[in-house]
Structure formats: structure tokens, C-alpha cells
Coordinates of C-alpha atoms and ligand atoms in Angstrom, one line a residue:
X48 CA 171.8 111.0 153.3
X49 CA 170.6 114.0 155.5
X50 CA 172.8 114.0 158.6
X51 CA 171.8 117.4 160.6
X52 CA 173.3 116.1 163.9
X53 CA 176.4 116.2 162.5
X54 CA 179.5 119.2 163.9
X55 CA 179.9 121.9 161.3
X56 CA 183.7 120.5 161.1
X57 CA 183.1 117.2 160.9
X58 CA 180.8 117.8 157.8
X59 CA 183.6 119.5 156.3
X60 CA 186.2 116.9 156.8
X61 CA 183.9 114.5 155.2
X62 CA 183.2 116.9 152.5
X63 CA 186.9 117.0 152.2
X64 CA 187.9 113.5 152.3
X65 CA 184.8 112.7 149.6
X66 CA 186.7 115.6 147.3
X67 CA 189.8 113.2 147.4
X68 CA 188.7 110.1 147.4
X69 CA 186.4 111.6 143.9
X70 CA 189.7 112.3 142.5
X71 CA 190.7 108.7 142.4
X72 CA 187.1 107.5 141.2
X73 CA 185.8 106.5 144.7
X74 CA 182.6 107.8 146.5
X75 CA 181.3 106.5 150.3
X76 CA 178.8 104.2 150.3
X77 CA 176.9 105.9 153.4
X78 CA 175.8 108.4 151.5
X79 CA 174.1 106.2 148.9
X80 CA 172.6 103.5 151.0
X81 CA 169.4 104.1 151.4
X82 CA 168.7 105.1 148.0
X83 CA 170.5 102.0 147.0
X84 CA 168.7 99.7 148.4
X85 CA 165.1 101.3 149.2
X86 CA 162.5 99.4 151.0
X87 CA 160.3 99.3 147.9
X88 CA 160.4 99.9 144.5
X89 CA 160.6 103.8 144.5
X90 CA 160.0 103.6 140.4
X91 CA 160.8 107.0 138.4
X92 CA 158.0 106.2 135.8
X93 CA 155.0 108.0 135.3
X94 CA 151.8 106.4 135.0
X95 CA 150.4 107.9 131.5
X96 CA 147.7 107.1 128.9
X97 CA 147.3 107.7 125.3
X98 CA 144.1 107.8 123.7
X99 CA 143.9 106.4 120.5
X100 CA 141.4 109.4 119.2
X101 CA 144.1 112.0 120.2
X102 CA 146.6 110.3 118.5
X103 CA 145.8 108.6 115.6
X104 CA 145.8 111.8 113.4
X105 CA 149.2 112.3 114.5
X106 CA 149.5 108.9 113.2
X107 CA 148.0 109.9 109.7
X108 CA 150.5 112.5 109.7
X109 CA 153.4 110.3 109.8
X110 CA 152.2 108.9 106.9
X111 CA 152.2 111.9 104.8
X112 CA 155.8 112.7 105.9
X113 CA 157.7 109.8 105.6
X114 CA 157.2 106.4 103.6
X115 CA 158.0 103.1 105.3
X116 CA 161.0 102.5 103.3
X117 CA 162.9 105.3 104.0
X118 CA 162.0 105.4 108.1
X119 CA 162.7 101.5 107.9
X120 CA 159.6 101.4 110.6
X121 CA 157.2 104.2 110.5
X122 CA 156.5 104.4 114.5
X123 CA 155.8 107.3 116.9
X124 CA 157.6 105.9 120.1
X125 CA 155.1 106.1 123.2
X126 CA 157.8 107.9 125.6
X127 CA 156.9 107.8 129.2
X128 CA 156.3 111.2 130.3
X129 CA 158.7 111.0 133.1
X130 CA 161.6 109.8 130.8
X131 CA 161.3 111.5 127.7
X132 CA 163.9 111.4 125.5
X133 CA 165.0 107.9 126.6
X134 CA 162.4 105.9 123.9
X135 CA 160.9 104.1 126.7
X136 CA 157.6 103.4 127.9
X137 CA 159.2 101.8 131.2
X138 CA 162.6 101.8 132.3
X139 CA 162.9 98.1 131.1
X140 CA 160.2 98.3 127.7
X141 CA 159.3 100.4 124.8
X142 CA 156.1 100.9 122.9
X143 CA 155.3 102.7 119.8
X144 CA 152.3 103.3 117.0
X145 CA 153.6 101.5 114.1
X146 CA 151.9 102.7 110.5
X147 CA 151.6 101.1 107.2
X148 CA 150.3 102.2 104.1
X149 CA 148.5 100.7 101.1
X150 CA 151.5 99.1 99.1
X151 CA 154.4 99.5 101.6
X152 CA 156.9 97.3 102.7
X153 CA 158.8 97.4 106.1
X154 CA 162.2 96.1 105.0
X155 CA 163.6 92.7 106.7
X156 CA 165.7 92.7 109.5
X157 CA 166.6 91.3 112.9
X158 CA 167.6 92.0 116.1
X159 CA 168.5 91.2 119.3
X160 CA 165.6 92.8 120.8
X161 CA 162.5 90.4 121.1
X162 CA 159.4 92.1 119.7
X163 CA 155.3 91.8 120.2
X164 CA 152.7 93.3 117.8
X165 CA 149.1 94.2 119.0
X166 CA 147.0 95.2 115.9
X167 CA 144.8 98.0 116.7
X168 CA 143.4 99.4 113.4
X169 CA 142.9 98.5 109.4
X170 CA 143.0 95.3 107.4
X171 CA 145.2 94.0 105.0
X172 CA 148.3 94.0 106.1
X173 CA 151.1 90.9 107.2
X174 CA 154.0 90.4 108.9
X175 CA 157.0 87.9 107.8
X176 CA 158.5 86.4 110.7
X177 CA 161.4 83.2 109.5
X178 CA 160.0 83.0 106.3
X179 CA 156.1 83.1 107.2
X180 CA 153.8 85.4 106.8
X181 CA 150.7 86.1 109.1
X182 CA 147.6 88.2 107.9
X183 CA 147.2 90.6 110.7
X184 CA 143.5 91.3 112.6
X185 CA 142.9 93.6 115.0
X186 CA 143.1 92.1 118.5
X187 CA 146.0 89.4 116.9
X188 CA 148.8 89.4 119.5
X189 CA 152.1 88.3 117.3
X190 CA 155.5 87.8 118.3
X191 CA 158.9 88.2 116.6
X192 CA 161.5 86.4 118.4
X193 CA 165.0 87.9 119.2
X194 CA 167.1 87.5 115.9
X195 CA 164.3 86.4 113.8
X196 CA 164.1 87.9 110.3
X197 CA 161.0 89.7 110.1
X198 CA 159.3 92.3 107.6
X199 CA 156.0 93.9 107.1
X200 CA 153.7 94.6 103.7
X201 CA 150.4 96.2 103.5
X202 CA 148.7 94.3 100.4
X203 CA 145.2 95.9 101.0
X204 CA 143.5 99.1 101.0
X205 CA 143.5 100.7 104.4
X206 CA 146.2 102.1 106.6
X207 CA 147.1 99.7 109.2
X208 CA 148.1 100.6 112.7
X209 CA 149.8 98.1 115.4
X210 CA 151.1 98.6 118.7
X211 CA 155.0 97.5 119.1
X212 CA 156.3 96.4 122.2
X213 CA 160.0 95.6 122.6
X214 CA 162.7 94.7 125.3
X215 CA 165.0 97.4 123.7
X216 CA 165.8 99.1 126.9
X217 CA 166.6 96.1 128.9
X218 CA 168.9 95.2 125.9
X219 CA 170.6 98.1 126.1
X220 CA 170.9 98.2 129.7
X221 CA 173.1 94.9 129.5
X222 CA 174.8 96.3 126.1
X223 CA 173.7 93.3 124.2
X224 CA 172.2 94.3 121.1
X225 CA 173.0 93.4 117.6
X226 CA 171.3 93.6 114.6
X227 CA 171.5 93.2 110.6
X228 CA 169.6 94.4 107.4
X229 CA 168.7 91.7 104.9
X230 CA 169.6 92.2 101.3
X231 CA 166.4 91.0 100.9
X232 CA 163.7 93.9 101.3
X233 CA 161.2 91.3 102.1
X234 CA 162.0 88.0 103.1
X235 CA 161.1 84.8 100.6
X236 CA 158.0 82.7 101.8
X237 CA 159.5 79.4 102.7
X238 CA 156.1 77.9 104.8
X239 CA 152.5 78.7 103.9
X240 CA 150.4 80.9 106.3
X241 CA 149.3 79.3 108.9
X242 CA 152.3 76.1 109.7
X243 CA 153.6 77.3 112.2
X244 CA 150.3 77.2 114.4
X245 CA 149.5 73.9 112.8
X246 CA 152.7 72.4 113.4
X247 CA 153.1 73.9 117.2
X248 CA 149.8 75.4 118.3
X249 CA 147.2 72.6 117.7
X250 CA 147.8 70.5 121.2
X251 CA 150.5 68.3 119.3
X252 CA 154.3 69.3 118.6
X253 CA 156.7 67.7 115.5
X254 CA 157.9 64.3 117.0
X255 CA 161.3 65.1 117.6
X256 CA 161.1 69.1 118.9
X257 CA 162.6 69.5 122.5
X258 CA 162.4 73.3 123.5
X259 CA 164.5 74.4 126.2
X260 CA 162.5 76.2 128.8
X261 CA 163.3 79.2 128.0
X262 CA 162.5 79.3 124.3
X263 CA 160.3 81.7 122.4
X264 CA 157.5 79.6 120.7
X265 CA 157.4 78.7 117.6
X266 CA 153.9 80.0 117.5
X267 CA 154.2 83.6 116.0
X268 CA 150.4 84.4 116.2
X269 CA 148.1 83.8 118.9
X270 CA 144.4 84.7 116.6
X271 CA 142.1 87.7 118.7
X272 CA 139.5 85.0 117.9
X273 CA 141.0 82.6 119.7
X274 CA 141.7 84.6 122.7
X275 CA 138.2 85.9 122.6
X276 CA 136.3 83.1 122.4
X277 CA 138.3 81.4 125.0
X278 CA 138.4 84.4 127.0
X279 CA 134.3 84.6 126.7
X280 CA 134.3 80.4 127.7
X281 CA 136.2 81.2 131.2
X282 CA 133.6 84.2 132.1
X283 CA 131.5 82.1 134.5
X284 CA 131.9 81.8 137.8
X285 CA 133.3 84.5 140.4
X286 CA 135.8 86.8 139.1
X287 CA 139.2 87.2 140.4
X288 CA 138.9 89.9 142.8
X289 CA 141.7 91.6 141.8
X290 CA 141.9 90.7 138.1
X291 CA 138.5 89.8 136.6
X292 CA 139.1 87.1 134.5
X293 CA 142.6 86.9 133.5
X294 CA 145.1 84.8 131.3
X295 CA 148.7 84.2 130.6
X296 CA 149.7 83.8 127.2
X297 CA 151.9 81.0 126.8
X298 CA 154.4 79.3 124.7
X299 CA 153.1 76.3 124.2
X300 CA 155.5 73.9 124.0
X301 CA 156.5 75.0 127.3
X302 CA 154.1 76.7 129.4
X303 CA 156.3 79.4 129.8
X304 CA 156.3 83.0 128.4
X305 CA 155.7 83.2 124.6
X306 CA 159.6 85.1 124.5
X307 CA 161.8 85.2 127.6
X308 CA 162.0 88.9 128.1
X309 CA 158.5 90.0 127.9
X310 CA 155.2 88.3 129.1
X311 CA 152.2 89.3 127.7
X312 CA 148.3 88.7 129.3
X313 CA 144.7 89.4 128.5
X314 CA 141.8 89.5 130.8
X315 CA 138.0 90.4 130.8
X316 CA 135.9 92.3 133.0
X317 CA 132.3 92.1 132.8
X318 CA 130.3 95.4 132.5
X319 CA 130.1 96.8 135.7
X320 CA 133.0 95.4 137.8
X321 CA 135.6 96.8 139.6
X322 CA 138.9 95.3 140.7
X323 CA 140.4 94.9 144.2
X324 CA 143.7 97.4 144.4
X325 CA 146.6 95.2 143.3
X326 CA 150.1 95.8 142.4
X327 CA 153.4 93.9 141.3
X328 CA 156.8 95.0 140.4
X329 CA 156.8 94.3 136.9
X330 CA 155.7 97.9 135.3
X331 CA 152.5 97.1 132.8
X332 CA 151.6 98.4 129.2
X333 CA 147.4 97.9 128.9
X334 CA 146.0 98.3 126.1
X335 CA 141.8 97.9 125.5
X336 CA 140.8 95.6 122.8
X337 CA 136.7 96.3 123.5
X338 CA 134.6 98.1 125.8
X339 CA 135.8 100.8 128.1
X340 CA 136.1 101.7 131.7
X341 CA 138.5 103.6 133.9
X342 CA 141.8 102.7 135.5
X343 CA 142.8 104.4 138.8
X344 CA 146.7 104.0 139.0
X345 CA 147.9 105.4 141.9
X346 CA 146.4 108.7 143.2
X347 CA 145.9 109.3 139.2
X348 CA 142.2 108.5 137.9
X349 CA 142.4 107.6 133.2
X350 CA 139.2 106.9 131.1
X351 CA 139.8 104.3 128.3
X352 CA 138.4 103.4 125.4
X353 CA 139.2 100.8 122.7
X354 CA 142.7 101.1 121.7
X355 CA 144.1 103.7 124.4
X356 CA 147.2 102.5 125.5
X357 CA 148.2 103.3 129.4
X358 CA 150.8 102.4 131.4
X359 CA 151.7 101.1 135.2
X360 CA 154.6 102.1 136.9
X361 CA 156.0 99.1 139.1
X362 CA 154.6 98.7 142.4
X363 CA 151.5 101.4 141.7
X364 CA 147.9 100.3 143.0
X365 CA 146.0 99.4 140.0
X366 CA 142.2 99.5 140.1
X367 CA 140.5 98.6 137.0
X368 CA 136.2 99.6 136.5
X369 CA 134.4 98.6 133.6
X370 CA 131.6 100.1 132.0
X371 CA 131.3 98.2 129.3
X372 CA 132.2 94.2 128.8
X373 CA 135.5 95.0 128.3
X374 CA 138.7 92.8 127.5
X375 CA 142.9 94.6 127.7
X376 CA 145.4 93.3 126.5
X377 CA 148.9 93.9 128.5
X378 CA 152.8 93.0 128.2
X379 CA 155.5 93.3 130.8
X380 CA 158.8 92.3 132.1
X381 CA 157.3 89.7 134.2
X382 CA 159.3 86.5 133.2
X383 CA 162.7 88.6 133.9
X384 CA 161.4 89.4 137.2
X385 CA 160.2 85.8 137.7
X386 CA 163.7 84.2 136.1
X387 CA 166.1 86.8 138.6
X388 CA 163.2 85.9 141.8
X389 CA 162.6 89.2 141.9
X390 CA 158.8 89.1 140.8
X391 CA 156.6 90.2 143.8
X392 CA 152.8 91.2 143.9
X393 CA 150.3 92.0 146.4
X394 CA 146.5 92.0 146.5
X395 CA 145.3 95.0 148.9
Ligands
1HN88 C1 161.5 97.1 114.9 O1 162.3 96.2 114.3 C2 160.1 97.2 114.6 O2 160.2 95.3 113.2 C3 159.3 98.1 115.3 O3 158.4 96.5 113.2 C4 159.9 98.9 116.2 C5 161.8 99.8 117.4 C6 163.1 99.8 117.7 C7 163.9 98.8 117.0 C8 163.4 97.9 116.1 C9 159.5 96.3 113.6 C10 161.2 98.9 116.5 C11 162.0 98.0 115.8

């Protein structure tokens, strides 16, 4: 805290008396306050984008340099400009480009973290999550709960590109990770493709499952062409001002948040609109399934196209234009927030 009033002498004795109290691991509060407790969300992230043309060669690259087996998961972390170094996106997510070739496998393995997939690019490739697999399509938003077993195999002919979004930084900000390597390098299919959205995603749940509220679903896939279609079926009507027409992906046994750490949304905005300025305190990871348009974040103006990722630091005015019909995909800390009472928003 800047105090220029202050006498030259008392500054010093302060100075002084904070040099002592230092020595025994102390340090005066009234120094600190206001930076403490600031009178909004003063967030050190950095709104960024990352367009999917720039990048993808890098991608490619990857590919030629490493196989899957040896990286364990072939990913180019998105770092946010702001904290490089750190392997976060926000201070409380992570994203990264994950790459799979023709014939590899991602070895099983679980962790603590909770994980999302958003498949961006190439056919042919699955993910094992508790002894199921899931043929992945672009759009397909898939979840891997925290301490699931989960692997990956490409069984086609085309690289395949995802986008992975974890809770690995809020994990390690409460030192709570764990993890463990299978001896298994993929896991053995114990349920055909497609039970798990039978048995929990078809309006009906097994006779005798009671979720607690906070439980990830048991539904590990939720289809683009679902989403799509339903997403197309809510597009009449007036828009939201500030967020087109917009969805909460759900678990839904529960109606709450597919995995307790991260929520994740989708929303369409016809060709042509423009949202209202909006902001919340839960920092947001977009990503555009179709179309294109422009997000103003801030002061700062991004063009997207399909697949550019870009991210919103907490509490930064969003406005989102659309040129095209155009439908994003996005994941956040929100049901953290929401859990704690911290979640705010505001429509300007
Ligand atoms: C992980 O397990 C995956 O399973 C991807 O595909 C990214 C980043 C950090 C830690 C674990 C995956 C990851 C990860």
C-alpha cells in the first residue's frame, strides 16, 4: 500500500519493525489488504486465441517427433500467454491439442484430475473410459471422470486431433492429485459401445442407482449430433440477449454438472447476431464447432473460425458476433464457483 503522507522516520521504523517481524516468518497485514481482498476479480490471465490453421502443423509435427507410447499423451499444452510455464490455460484449468496416429495407443491410466475431450479433427479413433469404448466424432463432447481408467486407440486411417480440458491446476492448488499406470496398455472391454448412454442417458436410469449430487455421470459421451440437433430445435424464438441460444450440459441423473470440477456449455448464434456485453467470474475456454464470427474480450477484438480455441479471463466483457450460423462449445470452473457461492455474473 502506497502511503506518501507518511514522516520519512516513521516509514523507516516500519521498514524496520517489518525487517524483524520477517525474521520470525511474519509480515503486516496493512500492507497487503487491499490486494487481498480487491473489489473485483483483478484476474492475471490473458485473454488469447489459437487458431486451429496456425497450429495444426505444429500439431503434425508432434507426430513425427514423438509416438504416443513413449509421450504417454501426445499434447501441445495451450499455455495462457500471461502464465507460461505454469501448463495452464486459466489459473484454475488446462487445455491442450491432443494427437493420435493411425495404429497408436494412449496407454491406460487414471487420475485424480477429472478430464473433457472435444474432438476437433479426423475419424477413427476411441477412447476407453471404465472398460468402454466410445468412437469419437468431431463435435463429441466426452468426459473421463476423476480416477476412471481411461486409454485411447486410433483404429482408422487419419490422424485424430481432440481438445483436452482438465482440472489439473485446481488439483494441484489443493495438493490432491494422485494417479496410477495400468499394467494393462489398454484397458479390456467389459460393456459394448454404447451402454452406458443406454443404460443412463435414454430418460430412464437402472432401478436401483441413487447418484449423490455431486456425481460425475455415468454418461461418458454426450453425441455432436445430439447436441446439434437439439441445439437447432431451441433456435426459435428471441435469443438470449447476452448469450444467443445457450445450454448447459448436464449429468443426467442429476441435473447437475456432468463432473464436479468443470462445467461445460454449448450455444448457437444465428448468422448475423451480436451478444449484449456479459461477464462472470468463472474464466471460459470457447472453442467453435461451425461457422465463425468474432469475440471482443475486453478491450482485445479475435476472429474465429471452426476449431480456434480462445479464452476468457474471469470477470472480462465478452461480446460474441457471428457471421456465420455458428455453434461454440466452452468449459469452465463454474460448478466450483457455484458449490463455494462464489459464482457471480452480470449482463451490461
Ligand atoms: C491425460 O490423462 C490426458 O488421458 C490428456 O488423454 C492430457 C494432461 C495432464 C495429465 C493427464 C488423457 C493430460 C492427462
Amino acid at each position: 500500500m502506497n502511503r506518501p503522507d507518511i514522516a520519512p522516520e516513521v516509514a523507516a521504523a516500519r521498514r524496520n519493525f517489518y525487517d524483524r517481524i520477517g525474521a520470525q516468518s511474519m509480515t503486516p497485514l496493512w500492507e497487503v489488504l487491499g490486494a487481498l481482498v480487491p473489489p473485483f476479480p483483478h484476474s492475471p490471465v490473458a485473454p488469447a486465441i489459437w487458431h486451429y490453421a496456425d497450429v495444426r502443423e505444429r500439431v503434425a509435427e508432434a507426430g513425427e517427433l514423438i509416438t504416443a507410447a513413449e509421450a504417454e499423451r501426445r499434447v501441445l499444452i495451450l499455455e495462457n500467454p500471461a502464465l507460461r510455464g505454469q501448463s495452464c490455460i486459466t489459473q484454475s484449468l488446462y487445455a491442450g491439442l491432443q494427437l493420435i496416429l493411425p495404429g497408436e495407443v494412449a496407454p491406460s491410466h487414471r487420475h485424480a484430475q477429472s478430464a473433457l475431450r472435444l474432438v476437433l479433427d479426423g475419424e477413427g479413433a476411441y477412447t476407453a473410459v471404465d472398460g468402454e469404448r466410445v468412437t469419437m466424432s468431431r463435435g463429441d463432447f466426452i468426459i473421463t471422470p476423476a480416477w476412471t481408467w481411461h486409454d485411447h486407440g486410433n483404429l482408422g486411417n487419419q490422424p485424430v486431433v481432440w481438445l483436452d480440458g482438465l482440472d489439473i491446476p485446481l488439483v494441484r492448488f489443493l495438493d490432491a492429485g494422485f494417479s496410477e499406470k495400468s499394467p494393462e496398455e489398454s484397458q479390456r472391454t467389459v460393456r459394448p459401445e454404447g451402454d452406458a448412454l443406454a443404460r443412463y442417458g435414454s430418460n430412464m436410469l437402472p432401478i436401483d442407482y441413487e447418484p449423490t449430487q455431486s456425481a460425475p455421470t455415468k454418461v461418458f459421451v454426450y453425441p455432436f449430433a445430439q447436441t446439434r440437433s437439439a441445439l437447432l430445435a431451441i433456435s426459435h424464438g428471441v435469443p438470449d440477449a447476452h448469450l444467443g441460444f445457450k445450454q448447459k450440459f448436464v449429468n443426467p441423473a442429476t441435473g447437475g454438472s456432468p463432473m464436479p470440477t468443470i462445467g461445460a456449455f454449448t450455444q448457437r448464434l444465428p448468422a448475423g447476431f451480436e451478444t449484449r456485453p456479459y461477464r462472470s467470474t468463472d474464466g471460459t475456454v470457447y472453442v467453435c464447432l461451425e461457422g465463425a464470427g468474432e469475440a471482443e474480450i475486453g478491450d482485445q477484438l479475435y476472429r474465429f473460425e471452426e476449431n480456434d480455441v480462445f479464452v476468457v479471463p474471469p470477470w472480462h466483457t465478452l461480446c460474441l458476433r457471428a457471421r456465420q450460423d455458428t455453434i461454440l462449445f466452452s468449459f469452465s470452473d463454474r460448478p466450483v464457483q457455484r458449490a463455494l457461492g462464489l459464482w457471480r455474473d452480470e449482463r451490461l
